[in-house]
Short mmCIF file of C-alpha atoms and ligand atoms in Angstrom, two decimals:
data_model
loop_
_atom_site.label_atom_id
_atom_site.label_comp_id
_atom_site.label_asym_id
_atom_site.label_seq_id
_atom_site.Cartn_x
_atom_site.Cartn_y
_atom_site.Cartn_z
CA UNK A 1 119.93 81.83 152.66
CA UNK A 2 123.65 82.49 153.47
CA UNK A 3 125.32 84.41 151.41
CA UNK A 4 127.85 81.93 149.39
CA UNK A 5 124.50 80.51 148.43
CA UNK A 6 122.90 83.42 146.93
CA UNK A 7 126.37 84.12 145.20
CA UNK A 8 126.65 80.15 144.01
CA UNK A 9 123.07 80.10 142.93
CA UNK A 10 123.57 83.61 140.52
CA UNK A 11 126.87 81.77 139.44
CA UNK A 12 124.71 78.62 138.04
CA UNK A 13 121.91 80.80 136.26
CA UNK A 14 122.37 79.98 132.81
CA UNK A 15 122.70 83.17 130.17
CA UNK A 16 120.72 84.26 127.76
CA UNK A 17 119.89 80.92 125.56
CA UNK A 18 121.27 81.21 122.60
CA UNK A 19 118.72 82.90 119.37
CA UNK A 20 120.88 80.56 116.78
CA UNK A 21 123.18 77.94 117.95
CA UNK A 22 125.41 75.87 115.10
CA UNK A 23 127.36 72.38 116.34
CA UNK A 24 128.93 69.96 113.80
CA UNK A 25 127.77 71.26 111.25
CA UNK A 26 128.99 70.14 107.59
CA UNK A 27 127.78 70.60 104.27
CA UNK A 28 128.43 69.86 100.48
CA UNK A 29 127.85 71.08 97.50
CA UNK A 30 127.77 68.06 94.71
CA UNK A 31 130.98 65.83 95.91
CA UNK A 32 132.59 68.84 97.50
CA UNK A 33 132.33 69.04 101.18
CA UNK A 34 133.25 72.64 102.53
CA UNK A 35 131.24 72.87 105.93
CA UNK A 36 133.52 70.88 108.06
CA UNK A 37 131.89 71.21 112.08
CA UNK A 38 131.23 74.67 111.79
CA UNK A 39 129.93 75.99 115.17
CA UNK A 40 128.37 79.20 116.92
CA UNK A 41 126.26 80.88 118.84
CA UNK A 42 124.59 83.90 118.77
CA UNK A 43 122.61 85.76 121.29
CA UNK A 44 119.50 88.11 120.99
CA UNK A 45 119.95 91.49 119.74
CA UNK A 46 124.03 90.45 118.97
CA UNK A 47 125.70 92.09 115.65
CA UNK A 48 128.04 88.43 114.84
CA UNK A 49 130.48 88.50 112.31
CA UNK A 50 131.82 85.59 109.90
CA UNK A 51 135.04 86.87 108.89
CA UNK A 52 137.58 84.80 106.66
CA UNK A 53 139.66 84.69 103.45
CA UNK A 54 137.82 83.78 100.36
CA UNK A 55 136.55 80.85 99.72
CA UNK A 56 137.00 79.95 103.48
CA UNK A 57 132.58 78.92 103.97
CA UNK A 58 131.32 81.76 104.86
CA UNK A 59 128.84 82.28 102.71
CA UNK A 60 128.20 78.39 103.08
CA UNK A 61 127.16 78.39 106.38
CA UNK A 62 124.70 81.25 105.66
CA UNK A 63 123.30 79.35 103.21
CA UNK A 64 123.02 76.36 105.29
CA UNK A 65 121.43 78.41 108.05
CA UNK A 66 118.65 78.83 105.37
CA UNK A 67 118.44 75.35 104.42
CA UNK A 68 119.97 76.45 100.55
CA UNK A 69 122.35 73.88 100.94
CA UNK A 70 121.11 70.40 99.11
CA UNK A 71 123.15 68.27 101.17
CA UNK A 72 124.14 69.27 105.04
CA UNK A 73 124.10 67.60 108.17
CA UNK A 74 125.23 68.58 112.01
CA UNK A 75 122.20 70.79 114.04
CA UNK A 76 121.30 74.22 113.65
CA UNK A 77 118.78 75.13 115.86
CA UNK A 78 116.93 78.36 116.19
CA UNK A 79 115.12 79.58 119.54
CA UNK A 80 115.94 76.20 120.69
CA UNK A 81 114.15 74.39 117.40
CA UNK A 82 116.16 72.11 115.39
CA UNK A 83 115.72 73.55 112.00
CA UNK A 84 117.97 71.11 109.89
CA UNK A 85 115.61 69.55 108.32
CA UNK A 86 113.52 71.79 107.41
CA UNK A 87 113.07 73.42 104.12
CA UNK A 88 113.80 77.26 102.90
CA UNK A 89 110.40 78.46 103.36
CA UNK A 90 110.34 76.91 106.54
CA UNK A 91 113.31 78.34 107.84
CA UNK A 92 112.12 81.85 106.53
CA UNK A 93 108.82 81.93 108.00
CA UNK A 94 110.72 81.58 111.42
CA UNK A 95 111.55 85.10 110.94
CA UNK A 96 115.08 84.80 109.48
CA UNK A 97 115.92 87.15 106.33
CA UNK A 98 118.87 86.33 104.04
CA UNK A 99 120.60 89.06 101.84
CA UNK A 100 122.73 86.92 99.80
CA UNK A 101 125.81 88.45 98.04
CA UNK A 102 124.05 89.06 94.30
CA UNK A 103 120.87 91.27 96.48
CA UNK A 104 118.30 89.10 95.20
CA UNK A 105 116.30 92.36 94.01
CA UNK A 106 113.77 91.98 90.81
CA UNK A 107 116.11 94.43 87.88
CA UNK A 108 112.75 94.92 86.01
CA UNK A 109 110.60 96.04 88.61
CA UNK A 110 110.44 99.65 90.22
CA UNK A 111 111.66 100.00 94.12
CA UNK A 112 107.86 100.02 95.21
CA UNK A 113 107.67 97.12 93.06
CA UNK A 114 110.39 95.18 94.85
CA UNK A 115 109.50 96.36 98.54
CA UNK A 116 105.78 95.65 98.24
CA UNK A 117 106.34 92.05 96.77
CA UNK A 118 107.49 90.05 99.27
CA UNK A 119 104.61 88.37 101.78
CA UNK A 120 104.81 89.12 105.21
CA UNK A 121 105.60 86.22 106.93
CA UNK A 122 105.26 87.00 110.47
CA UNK A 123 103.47 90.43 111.85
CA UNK A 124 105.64 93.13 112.46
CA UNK A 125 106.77 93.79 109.22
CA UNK A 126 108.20 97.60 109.16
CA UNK A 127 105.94 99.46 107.24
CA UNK A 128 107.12 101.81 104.16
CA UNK A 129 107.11 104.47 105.83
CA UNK A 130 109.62 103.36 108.53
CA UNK A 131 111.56 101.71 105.91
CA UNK A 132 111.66 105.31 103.85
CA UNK A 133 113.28 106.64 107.33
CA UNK A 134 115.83 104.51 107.42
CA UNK A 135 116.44 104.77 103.44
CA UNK A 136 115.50 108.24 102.66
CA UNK A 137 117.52 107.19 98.86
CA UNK A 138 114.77 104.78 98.18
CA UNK A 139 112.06 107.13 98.65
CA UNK A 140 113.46 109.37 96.54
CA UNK A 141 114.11 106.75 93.56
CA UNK A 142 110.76 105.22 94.73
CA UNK A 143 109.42 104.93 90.66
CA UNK A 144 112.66 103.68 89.70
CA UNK A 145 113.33 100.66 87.92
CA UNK A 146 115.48 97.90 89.95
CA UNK A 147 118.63 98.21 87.03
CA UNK A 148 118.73 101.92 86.99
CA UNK A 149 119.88 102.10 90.76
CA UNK A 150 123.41 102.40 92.03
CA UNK A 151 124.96 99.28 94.18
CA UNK A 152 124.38 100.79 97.22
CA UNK A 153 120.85 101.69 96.67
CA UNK A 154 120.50 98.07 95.32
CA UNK A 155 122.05 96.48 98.61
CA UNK A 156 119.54 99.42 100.65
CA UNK A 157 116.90 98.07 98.88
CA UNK A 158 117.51 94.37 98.79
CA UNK A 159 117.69 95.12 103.37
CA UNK A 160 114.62 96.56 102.92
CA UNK A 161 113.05 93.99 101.02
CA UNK A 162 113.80 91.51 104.19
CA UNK A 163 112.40 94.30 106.80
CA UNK A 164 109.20 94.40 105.52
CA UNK A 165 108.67 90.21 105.64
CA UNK A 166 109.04 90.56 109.77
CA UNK A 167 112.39 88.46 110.31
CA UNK A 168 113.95 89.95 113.13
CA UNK A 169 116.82 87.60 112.75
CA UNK A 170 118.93 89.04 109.43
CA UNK A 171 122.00 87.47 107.50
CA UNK A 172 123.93 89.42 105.57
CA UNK A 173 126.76 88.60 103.21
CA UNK A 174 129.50 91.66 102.29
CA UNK A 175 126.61 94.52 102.17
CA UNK A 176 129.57 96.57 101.54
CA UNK A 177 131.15 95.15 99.28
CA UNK A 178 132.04 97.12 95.70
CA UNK A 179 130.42 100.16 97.38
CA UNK A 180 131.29 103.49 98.19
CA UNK A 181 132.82 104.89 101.23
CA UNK A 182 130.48 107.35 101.83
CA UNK A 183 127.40 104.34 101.08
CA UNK A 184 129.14 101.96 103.14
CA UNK A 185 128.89 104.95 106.13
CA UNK A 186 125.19 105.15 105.39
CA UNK A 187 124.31 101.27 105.40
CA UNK A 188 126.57 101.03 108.81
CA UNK A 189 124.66 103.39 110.37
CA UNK A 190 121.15 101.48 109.05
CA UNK A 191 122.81 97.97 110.85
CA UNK A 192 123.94 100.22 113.75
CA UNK A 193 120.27 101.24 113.94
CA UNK A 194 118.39 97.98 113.55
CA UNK A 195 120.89 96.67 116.59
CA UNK A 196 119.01 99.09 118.54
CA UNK A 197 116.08 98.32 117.52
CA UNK A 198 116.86 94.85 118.76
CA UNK A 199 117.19 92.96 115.47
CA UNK A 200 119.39 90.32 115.71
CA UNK A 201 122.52 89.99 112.37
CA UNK A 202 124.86 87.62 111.12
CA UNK A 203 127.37 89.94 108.67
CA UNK A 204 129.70 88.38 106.85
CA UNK A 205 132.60 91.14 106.11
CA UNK A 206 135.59 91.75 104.49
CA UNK A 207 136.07 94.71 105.19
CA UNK A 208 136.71 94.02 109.42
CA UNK A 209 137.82 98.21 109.86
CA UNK A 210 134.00 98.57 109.11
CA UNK A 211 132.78 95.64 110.82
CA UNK A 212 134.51 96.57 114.20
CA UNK A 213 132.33 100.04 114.14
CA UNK A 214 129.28 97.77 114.76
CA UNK A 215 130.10 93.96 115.76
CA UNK A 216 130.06 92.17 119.50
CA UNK A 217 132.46 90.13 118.37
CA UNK A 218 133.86 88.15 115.85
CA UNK A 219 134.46 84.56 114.29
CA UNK A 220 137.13 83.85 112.52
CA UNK A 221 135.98 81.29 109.60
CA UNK A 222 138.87 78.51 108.09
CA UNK A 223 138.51 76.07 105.64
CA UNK A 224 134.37 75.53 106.49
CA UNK A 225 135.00 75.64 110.13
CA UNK A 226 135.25 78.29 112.95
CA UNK A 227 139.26 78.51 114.34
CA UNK A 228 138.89 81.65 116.65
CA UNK A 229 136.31 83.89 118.13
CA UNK A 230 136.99 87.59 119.05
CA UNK A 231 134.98 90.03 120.93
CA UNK A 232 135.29 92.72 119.63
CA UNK A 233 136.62 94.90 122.86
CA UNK A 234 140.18 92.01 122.06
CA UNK A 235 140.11 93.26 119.02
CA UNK A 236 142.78 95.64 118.63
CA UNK A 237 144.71 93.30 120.81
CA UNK A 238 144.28 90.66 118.36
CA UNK A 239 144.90 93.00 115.29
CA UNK A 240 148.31 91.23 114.34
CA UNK A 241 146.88 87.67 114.66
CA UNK A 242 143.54 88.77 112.77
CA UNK A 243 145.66 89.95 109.75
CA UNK A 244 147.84 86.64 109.86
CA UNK A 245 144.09 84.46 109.74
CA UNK A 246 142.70 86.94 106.94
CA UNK A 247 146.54 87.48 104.88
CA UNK A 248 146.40 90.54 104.50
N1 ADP B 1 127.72 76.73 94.15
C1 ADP B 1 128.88 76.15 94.46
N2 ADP B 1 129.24 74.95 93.92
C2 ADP B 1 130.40 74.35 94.23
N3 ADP B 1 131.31 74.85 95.08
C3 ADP B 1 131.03 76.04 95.65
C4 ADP B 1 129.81 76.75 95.37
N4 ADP B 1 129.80 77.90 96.08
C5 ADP B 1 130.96 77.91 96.77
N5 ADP B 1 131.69 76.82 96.52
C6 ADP B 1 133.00 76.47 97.13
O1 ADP B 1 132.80 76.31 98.53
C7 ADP B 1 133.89 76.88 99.25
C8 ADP B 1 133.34 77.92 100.23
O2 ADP B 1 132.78 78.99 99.48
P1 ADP B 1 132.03 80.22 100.14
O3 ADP B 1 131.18 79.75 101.24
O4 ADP B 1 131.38 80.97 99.04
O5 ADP B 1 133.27 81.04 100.75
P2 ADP B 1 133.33 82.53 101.34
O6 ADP B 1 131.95 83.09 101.36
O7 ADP B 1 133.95 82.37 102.69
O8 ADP B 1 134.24 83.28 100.41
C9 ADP B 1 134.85 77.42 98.23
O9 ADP B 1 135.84 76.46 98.03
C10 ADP B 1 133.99 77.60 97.00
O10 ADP B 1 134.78 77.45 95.83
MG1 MG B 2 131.17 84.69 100.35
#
């Protein structure tokens, strides 16, 4: 083969597909429509982040992603399945974990409690003991009851709660948020970790000083649709045009 043809025919091999790919996607809650043709893309074993002032549909589209959104309509397909139409439970068993804002953790039961309720819905669940690595706080407070723990051993625990069902394929909205400095370290560290492990994440952040420690790059999220997308090595390049999309 001459070589312009070996170089043309490396040029056409397609990348990775996509793990989750989002076109035209809207959504409503009630009358209200705030999804307005959100799209993106992300790749196996990415760290993705939604960033965007409040109220802007971030949390929206994670929610649509796992079909918690009565009305919605555009495609959101997942390892190359359309999964609009399907329901919640559906959508989990596909191996995608939510960790909505509010942690979704059970106040009255203990942390055993919480991380041993949760089915596994597809093998490879991580096993207490490789959870207790990764969260050496929730072994300690192991007997504890869900109320009595801080935020940040709520938000540890409400990760945790996800590993164990198998997804491989996590959303996250503001783990950080309302936590300490020293916490928010800690539960970087844990994402950092489970990108090496090769889990794939969707973080919605705030707080984008924390999310550029662990991110491949970035989507900027306005008025329920995407407006900009930033790798994250254009970052500090983009740092003056970033502040003018977040007003800060
Ligand atoms: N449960 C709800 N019912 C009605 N409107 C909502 C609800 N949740 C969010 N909204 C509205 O949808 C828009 C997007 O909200 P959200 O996705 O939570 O934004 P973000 O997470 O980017 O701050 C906002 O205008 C918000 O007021
Ligand atoms: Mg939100």
């Amino acid at each position: 083969m001459p070589i312009e043809a070996v170089v043309a025919s490396h040029d056409s091999t397609p990348a990775a597909a996509p793990l989750l790919k989002i076109g035209d996607l809207h959504g409503w809650y009630g009358e209200s429509h705030v999804l307005h043709g959100m799209a993106l893309e992300v790749h196996p074993g990415e760290v993705v982040t939604l960033l965007g002032r409040n109220g802007a549909g971030k949390s929206t589209t994670l929610k649509a992603i796992m079909g918690m959104l009565q009305r919605r309509h555009g495609s959101i397909q997942f390892e190359g399945h359309e999964t609009i139409g399907l329901l919640s439970r559906a959508i989990a068993r596909l191996g995608i974990g939510f960790v909505p804002e509010n942690r979704g953790i059970y106040a009255s039961l203990s942390v055993e409690e919480n991380l041993l309720l949760p089915p596994q819905i597809r093998p490879g669940g991580m096993s207490l003991e490789c959870i207790f690595t990764l969260f050496p706080n929730l072994k300690e407070r192991i007997n504890s009851q869900g109320t009595k723990l801080s935020g940040g051993e709520q938000q540890m625990l409400a990760i945790a709660r996800i590993l164990r069902t198998g997804a491989r394929f996590l959303l996250l909205d503001e783990p950080t948020e309302g936590l300490a400095p020293v916490i928010v370290e800690q539960i970087g560290r844990m994402i950092a970790q489970l990108k090496q492990e090769g889990y794939t994440i969707v973080l919605v952040e705030q707080n984008f000083h924390f999310a550029a420690t662990l991110a491949d790059r970035h989507y900027v999220v306005e008025q329920g649709r995407v407006v900009d997308m930033i790798p994250n090595d254009a970052l500090a390049a983009n740092i003056d045009k970033l502040h003018g999309y977040l007003g800060v």
